[in-house]
Tab-separated table of C-alpha atoms in Angstrom:
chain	number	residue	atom	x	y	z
V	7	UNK	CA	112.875	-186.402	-12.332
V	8	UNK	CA	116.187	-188.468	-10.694
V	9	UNK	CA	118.829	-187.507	-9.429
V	10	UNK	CA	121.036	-187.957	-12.067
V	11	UNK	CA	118.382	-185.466	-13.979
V	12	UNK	CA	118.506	-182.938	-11.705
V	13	UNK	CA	122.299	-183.213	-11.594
V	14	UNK	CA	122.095	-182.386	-15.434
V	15	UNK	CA	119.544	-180.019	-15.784
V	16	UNK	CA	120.585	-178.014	-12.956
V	17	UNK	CA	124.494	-178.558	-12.222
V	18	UNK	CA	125.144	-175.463	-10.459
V	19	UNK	CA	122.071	-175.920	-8.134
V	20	UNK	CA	123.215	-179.303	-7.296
V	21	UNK	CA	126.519	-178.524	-6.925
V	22	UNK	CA	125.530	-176.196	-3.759
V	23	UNK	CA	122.828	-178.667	-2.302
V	24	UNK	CA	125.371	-181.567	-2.321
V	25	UNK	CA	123.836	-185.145	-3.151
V	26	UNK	CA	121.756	-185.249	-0.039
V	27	UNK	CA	119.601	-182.016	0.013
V	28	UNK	CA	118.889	-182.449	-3.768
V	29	UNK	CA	117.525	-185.818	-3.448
V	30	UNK	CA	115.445	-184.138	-0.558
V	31	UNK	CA	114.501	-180.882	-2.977
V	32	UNK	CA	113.425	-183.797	-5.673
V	33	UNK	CA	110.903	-185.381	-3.223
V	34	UNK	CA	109.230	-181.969	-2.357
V	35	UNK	CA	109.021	-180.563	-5.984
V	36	UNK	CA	106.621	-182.105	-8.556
V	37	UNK	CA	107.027	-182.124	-12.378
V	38	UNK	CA	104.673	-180.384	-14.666
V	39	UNK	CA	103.829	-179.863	-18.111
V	40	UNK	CA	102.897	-176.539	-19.061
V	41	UNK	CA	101.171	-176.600	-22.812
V	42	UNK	CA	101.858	-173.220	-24.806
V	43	UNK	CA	99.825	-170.385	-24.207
V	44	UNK	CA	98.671	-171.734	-21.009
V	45	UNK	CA	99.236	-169.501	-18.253
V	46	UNK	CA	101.466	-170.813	-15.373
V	47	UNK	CA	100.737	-167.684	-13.180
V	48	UNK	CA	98.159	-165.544	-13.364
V	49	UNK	CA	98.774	-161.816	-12.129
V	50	UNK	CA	97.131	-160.012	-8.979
V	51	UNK	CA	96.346	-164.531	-8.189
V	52	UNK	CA	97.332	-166.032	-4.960
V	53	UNK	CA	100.192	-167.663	-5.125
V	54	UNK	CA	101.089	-171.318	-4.011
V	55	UNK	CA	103.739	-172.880	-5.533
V	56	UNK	CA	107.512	-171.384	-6.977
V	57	UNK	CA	108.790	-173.029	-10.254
V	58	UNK	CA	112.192	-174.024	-11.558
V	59	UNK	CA	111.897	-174.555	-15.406
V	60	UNK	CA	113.717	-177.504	-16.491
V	61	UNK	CA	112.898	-176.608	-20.249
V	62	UNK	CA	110.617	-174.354	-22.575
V	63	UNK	CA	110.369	-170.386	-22.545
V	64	UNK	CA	107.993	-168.512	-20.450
V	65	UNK	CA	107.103	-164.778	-21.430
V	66	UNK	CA	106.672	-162.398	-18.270
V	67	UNK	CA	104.115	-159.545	-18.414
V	68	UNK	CA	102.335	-156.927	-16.181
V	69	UNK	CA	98.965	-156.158	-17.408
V	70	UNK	CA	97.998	-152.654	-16.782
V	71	UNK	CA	94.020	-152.411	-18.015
V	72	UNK	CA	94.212	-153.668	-21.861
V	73	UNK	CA	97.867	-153.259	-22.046
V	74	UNK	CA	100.492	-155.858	-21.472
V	75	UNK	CA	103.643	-155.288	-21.641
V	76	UNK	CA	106.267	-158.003	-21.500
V	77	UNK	CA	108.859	-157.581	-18.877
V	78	UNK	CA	111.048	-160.845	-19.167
V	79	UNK	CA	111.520	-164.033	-20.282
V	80	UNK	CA	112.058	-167.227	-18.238
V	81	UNK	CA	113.695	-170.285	-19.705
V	82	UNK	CA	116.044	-173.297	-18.226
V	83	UNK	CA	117.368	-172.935	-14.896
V	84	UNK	CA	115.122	-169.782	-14.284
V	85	UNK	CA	112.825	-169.350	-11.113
V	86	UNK	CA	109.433	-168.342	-11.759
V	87	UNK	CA	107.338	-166.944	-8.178
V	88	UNK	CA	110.143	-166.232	-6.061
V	89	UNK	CA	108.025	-162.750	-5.047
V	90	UNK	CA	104.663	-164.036	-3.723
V	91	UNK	CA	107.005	-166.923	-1.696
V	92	UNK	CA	108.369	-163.911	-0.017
V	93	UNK	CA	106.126	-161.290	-0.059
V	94	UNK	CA	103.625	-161.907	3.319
V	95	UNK	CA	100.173	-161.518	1.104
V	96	UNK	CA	101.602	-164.109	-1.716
V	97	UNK	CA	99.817	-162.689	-4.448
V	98	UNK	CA	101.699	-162.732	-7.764
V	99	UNK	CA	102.988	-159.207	-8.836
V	100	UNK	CA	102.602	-160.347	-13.210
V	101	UNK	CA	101.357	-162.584	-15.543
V	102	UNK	CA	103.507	-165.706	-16.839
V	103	UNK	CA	102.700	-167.862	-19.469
V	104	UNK	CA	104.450	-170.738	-21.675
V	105	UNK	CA	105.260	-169.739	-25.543
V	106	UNK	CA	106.306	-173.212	-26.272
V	107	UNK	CA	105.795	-176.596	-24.679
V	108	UNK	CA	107.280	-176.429	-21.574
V	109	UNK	CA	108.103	-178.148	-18.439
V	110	UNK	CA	108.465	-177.203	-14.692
V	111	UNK	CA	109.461	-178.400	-10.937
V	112	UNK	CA	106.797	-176.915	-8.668
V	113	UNK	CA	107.856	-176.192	-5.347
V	114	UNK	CA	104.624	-175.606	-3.212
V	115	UNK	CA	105.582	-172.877	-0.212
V	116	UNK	CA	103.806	-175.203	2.448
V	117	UNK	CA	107.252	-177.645	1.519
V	118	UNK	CA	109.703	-174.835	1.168
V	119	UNK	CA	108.627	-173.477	4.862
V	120	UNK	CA	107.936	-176.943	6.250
V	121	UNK	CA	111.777	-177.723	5.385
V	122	UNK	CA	113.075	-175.066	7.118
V	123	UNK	CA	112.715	-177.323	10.567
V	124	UNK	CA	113.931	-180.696	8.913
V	125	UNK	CA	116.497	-179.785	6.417
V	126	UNK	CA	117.435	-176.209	7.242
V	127	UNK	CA	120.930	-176.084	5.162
V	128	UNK	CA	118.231	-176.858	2.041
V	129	UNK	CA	116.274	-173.915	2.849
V	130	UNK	CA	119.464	-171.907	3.168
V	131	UNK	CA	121.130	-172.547	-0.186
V	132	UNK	CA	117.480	-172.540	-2.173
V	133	UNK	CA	117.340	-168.996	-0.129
V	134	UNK	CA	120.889	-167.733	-1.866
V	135	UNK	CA	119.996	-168.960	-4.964
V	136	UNK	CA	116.662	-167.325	-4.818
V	137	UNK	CA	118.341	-164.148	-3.880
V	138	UNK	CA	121.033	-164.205	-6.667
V	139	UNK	CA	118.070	-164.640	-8.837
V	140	UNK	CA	116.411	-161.530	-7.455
V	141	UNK	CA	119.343	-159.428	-7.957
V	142	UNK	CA	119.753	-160.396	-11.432
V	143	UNK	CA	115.914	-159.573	-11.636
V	144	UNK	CA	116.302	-156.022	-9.817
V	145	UNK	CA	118.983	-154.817	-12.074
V	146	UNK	CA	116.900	-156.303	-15.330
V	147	UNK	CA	113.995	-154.192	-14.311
V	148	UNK	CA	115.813	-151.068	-12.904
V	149	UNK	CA	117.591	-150.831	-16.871
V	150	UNK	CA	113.984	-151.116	-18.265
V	151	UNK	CA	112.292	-149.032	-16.055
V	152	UNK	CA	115.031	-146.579	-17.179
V	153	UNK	CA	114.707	-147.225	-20.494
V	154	UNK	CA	110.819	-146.434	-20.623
V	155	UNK	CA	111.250	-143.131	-18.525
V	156	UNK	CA	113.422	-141.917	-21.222
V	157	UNK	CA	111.601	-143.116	-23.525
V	158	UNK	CA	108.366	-141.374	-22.491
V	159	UNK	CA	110.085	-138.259	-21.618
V	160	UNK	CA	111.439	-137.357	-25.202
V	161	UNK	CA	107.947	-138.415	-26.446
V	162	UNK	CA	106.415	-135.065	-27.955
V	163	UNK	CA	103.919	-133.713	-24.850
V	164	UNK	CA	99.695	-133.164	-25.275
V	165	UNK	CA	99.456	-130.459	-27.662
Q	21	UNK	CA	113.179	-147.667	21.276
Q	22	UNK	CA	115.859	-150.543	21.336
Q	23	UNK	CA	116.971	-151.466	18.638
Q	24	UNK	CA	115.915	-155.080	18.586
Q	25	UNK	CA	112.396	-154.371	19.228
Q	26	UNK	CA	112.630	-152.401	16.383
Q	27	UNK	CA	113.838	-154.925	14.351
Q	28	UNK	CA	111.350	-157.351	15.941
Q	29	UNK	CA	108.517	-155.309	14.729
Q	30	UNK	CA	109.967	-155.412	11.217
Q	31	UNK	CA	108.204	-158.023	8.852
Q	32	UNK	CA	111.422	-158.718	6.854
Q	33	UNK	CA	112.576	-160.234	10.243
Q	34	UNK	CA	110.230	-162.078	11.790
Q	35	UNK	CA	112.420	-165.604	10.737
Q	36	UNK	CA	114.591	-164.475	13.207
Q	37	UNK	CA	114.495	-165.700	16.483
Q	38	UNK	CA	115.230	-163.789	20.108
Q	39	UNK	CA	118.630	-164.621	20.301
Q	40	UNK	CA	119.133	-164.384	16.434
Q	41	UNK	CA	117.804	-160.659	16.842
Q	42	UNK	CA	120.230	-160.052	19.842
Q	43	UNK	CA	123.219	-160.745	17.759
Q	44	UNK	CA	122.214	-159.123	14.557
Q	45	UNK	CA	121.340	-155.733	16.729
Q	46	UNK	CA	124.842	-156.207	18.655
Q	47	UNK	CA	126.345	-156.213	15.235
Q	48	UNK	CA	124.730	-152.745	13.655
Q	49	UNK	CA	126.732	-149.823	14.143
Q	50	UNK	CA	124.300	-146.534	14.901
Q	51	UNK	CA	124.760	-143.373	12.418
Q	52	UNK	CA	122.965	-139.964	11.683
Q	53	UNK	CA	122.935	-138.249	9.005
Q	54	UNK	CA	122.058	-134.210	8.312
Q	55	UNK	CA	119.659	-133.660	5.374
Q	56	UNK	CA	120.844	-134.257	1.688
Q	57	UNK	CA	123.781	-136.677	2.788
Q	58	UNK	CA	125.007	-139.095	0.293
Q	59	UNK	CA	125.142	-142.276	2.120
Q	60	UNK	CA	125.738	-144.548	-0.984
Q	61	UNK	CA	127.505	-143.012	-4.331
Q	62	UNK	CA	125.763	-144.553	-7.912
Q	63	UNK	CA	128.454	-146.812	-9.832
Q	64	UNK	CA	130.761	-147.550	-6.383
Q	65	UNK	CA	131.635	-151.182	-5.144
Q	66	UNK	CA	129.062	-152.101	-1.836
Q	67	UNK	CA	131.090	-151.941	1.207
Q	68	UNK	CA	128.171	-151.605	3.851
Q	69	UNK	CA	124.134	-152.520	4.113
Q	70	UNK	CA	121.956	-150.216	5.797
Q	71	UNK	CA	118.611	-150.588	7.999
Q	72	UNK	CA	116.702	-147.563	8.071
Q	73	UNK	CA	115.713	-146.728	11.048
Q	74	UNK	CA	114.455	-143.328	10.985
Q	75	UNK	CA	113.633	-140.776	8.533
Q	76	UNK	CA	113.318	-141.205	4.834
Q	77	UNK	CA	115.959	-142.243	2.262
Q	78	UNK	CA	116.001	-141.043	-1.709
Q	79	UNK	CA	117.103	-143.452	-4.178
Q	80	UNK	CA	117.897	-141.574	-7.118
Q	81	UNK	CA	120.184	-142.838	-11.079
Q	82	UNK	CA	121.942	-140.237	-12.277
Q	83	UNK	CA	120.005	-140.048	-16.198
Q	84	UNK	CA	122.646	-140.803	-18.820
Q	85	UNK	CA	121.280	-137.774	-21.176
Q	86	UNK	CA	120.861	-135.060	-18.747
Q	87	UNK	CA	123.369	-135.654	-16.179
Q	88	UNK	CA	120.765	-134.884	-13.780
Q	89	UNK	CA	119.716	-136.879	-10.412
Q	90	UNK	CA	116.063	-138.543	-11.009
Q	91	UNK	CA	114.441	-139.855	-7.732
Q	92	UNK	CA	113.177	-143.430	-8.823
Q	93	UNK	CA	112.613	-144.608	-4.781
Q	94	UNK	CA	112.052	-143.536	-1.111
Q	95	UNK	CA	113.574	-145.860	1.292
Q	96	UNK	CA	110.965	-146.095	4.585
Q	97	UNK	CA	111.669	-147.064	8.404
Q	98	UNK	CA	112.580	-150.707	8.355
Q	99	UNK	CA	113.526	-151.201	4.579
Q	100	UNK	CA	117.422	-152.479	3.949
Q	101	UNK	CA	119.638	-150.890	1.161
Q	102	UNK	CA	122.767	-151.122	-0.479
Q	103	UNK	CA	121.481	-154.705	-0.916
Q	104	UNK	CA	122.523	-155.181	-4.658
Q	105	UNK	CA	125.692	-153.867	-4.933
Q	106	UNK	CA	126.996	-156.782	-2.145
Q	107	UNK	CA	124.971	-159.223	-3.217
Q	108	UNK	CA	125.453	-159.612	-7.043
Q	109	UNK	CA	128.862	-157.655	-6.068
Q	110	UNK	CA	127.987	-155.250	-8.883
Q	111	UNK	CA	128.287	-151.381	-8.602
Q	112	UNK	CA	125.859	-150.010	-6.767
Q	113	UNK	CA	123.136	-149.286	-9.134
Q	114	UNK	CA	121.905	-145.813	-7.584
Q	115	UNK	CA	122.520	-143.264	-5.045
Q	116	UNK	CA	121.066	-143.435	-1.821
Q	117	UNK	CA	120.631	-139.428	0.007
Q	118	UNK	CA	119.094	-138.843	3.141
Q	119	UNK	CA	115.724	-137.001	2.814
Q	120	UNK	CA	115.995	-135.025	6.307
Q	121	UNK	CA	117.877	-136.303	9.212
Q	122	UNK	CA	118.229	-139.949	8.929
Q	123	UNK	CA	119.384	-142.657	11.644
Q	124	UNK	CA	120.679	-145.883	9.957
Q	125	UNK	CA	121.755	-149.231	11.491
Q	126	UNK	CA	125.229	-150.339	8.854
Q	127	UNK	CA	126.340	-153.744	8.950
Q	128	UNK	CA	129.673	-154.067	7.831
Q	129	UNK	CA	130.967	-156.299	4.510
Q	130	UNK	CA	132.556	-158.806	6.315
Q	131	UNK	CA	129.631	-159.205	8.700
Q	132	UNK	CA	127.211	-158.982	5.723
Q	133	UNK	CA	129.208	-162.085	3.980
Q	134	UNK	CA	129.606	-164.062	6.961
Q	135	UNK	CA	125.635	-164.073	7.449
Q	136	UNK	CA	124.565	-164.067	3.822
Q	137	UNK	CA	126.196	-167.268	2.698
Q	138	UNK	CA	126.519	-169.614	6.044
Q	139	UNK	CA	124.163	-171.836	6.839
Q	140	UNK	CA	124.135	-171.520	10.373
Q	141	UNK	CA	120.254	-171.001	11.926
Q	142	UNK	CA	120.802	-166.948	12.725
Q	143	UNK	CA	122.086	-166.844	8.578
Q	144	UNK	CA	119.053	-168.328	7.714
Q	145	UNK	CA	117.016	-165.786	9.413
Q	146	UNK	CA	119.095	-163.431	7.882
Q	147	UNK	CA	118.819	-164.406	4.409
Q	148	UNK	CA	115.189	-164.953	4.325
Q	149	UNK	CA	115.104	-161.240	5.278
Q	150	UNK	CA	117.243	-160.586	2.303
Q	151	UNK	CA	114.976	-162.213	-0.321
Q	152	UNK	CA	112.029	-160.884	1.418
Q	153	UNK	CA	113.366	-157.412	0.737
Q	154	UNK	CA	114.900	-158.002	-2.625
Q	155	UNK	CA	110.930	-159.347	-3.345
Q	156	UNK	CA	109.399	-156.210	-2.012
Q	157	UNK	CA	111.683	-153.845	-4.386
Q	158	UNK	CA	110.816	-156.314	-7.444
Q	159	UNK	CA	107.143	-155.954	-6.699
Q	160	UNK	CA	107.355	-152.196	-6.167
Q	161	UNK	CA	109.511	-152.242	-9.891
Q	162	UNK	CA	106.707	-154.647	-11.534
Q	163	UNK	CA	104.104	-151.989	-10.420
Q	164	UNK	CA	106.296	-149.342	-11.490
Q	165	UNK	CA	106.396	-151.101	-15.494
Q	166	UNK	CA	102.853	-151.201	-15.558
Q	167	UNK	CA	102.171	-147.471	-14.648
Q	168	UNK	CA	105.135	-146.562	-17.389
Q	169	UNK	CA	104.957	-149.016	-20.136
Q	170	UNK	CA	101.512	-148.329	-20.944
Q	171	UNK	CA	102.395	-144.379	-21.448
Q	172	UNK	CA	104.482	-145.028	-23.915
């Protein structure tokens, strides 16, 4: 992906990083192709890499036994693996997998660390835009998880 | 214990550096709490963030049916809230009581701003601590959907 891609696929994002930083962020991210059905993350996995989907839906589950549930979807402009860059042990907290062709920039956490010493100001705005991400995320979750509570309590009880 | 080898000991801040830590203890402000205290009100606008720094918080939603106060979280030593509400500038999501005597490190708005969108080294330091605690409440959520979405 150029520049000028990046600029149009992600205008807000390159709005922040100015013309510099995203030409830097392009060198350090690689493009991928993620077939449907293939999983891009695989839950309780060590995690290596964070992912910015440039197109394509991903479907977000937690697997719990034989149960999955779906707990989001991921599409354009969407961060997938922002936990496991964060979280010391980096293992992934859920499952994520394509439902359609779809295509991603890979960020490996070796580059996003590295870059903290060379192009600090990079690290800082992918950092805000990570958290605004999380937020977004929290709130998400914290309506479902509310949702389900309620759900199971007005469920009839064990007989 | 001081407080900055308090916060040195703290995972969420080991991005910072000596000096970095310095200034970011110089700029808490120290307060108790008795037992049962409502430190942050569900549904107001964030005004401060808070480092536990002893004792236990609850994080409890009021539930839209009974009008009653469910615990959903306990906030432990070294954890940051009333994190959401001032970063998505949202109303705070849940109320935050103190579960025994608490002691709490609050760093005001304008301080909070100041660090959370510069890009100056000690704000990098400081946000990285941010996202590593906003990732630590999504992974205790996740865990929390696949206890309760299979019982349903």
């Amino acid at each position: 992906m150029d520049a000028g891609d990046f600029k149009l696929a992600f205008p807000k994002l390159a709005r922040r990083l100015g013309d510099r930083d995203a030409g830097v962020l392009i060198t350090l991210m690689r493009e991928r192709e993620v077939p449907a059905g293939a999983t891009l993350m695989e839950d309780r996995a060590l995690a290596s890499s964070v992912f910015l989907v440039v197109d394509g839906e991903f479907r977000v589950e937690a697997p719990q036994g034989d149960d999955v549930s779906e707990i989001g979807r991921a599409g354009p402009g969407h961060w997938i693996g922002e936990i496991p860059l964060f979280c010391d042990e980096h293992i992934s907290s859920s499952r994520v997998a394509a439902m359609v062709p779809s295509r991603v920039l890979e960020l490996p956490h070796a580059q996003f660390w590295s870059a903290r010493m060379n192009h600090p100001e990079l690290v800082s705005v992918l950092t805000r835009e990570l958290v605004d991400h999380m937020s977004e995320r929290v709130r998400t979750l914290d309506q479902l998880i509310t949702r389900l509570v309620q759900q199971r309590e007005s469920q009839p009880g064990p007989a | 214990m001081l407080l900055k080898n308090f916060l040195k000991s703290q995972s969420i801040f080991t991005d910072l550096s000596d000096r970095d830590l310095d200034a970011l203890a110089q700029s808490l402000e120290i307060r108790e709490y008795a037992d049962r205290h409502t430190i942050i009100e569900e549904g107001r606008a964030g005004r401060e963030l808070y480092l536990l720094l002893e004792g236990q918080v609850k994080v409890a939603q009021y539930n839209a049916e009974t009008g009653l106060l469910e615990p959903i979280n306990l906030v432990q030593p070294g954890e940051l809230f009333g994190l959401l509400a001032l970063t998505d500038h949202l109303p705070t999501s849940a109320c935050c009581i103190s579960a025994g005597p608490v002691k709490v490190g609050v760093l005001q708005h304008n301080a909070y701003t100041l660090l959370s969108q510069s890009s100056a080294p000690i704000a990098l330091g400081f946000q990285l601590a941010i996202g590593k605690q906003l990732a630590s409440v999504l992974r205790h959520q996740e865990e929390i959907l696949k206890n309760t979405s299979h019982c349903v």
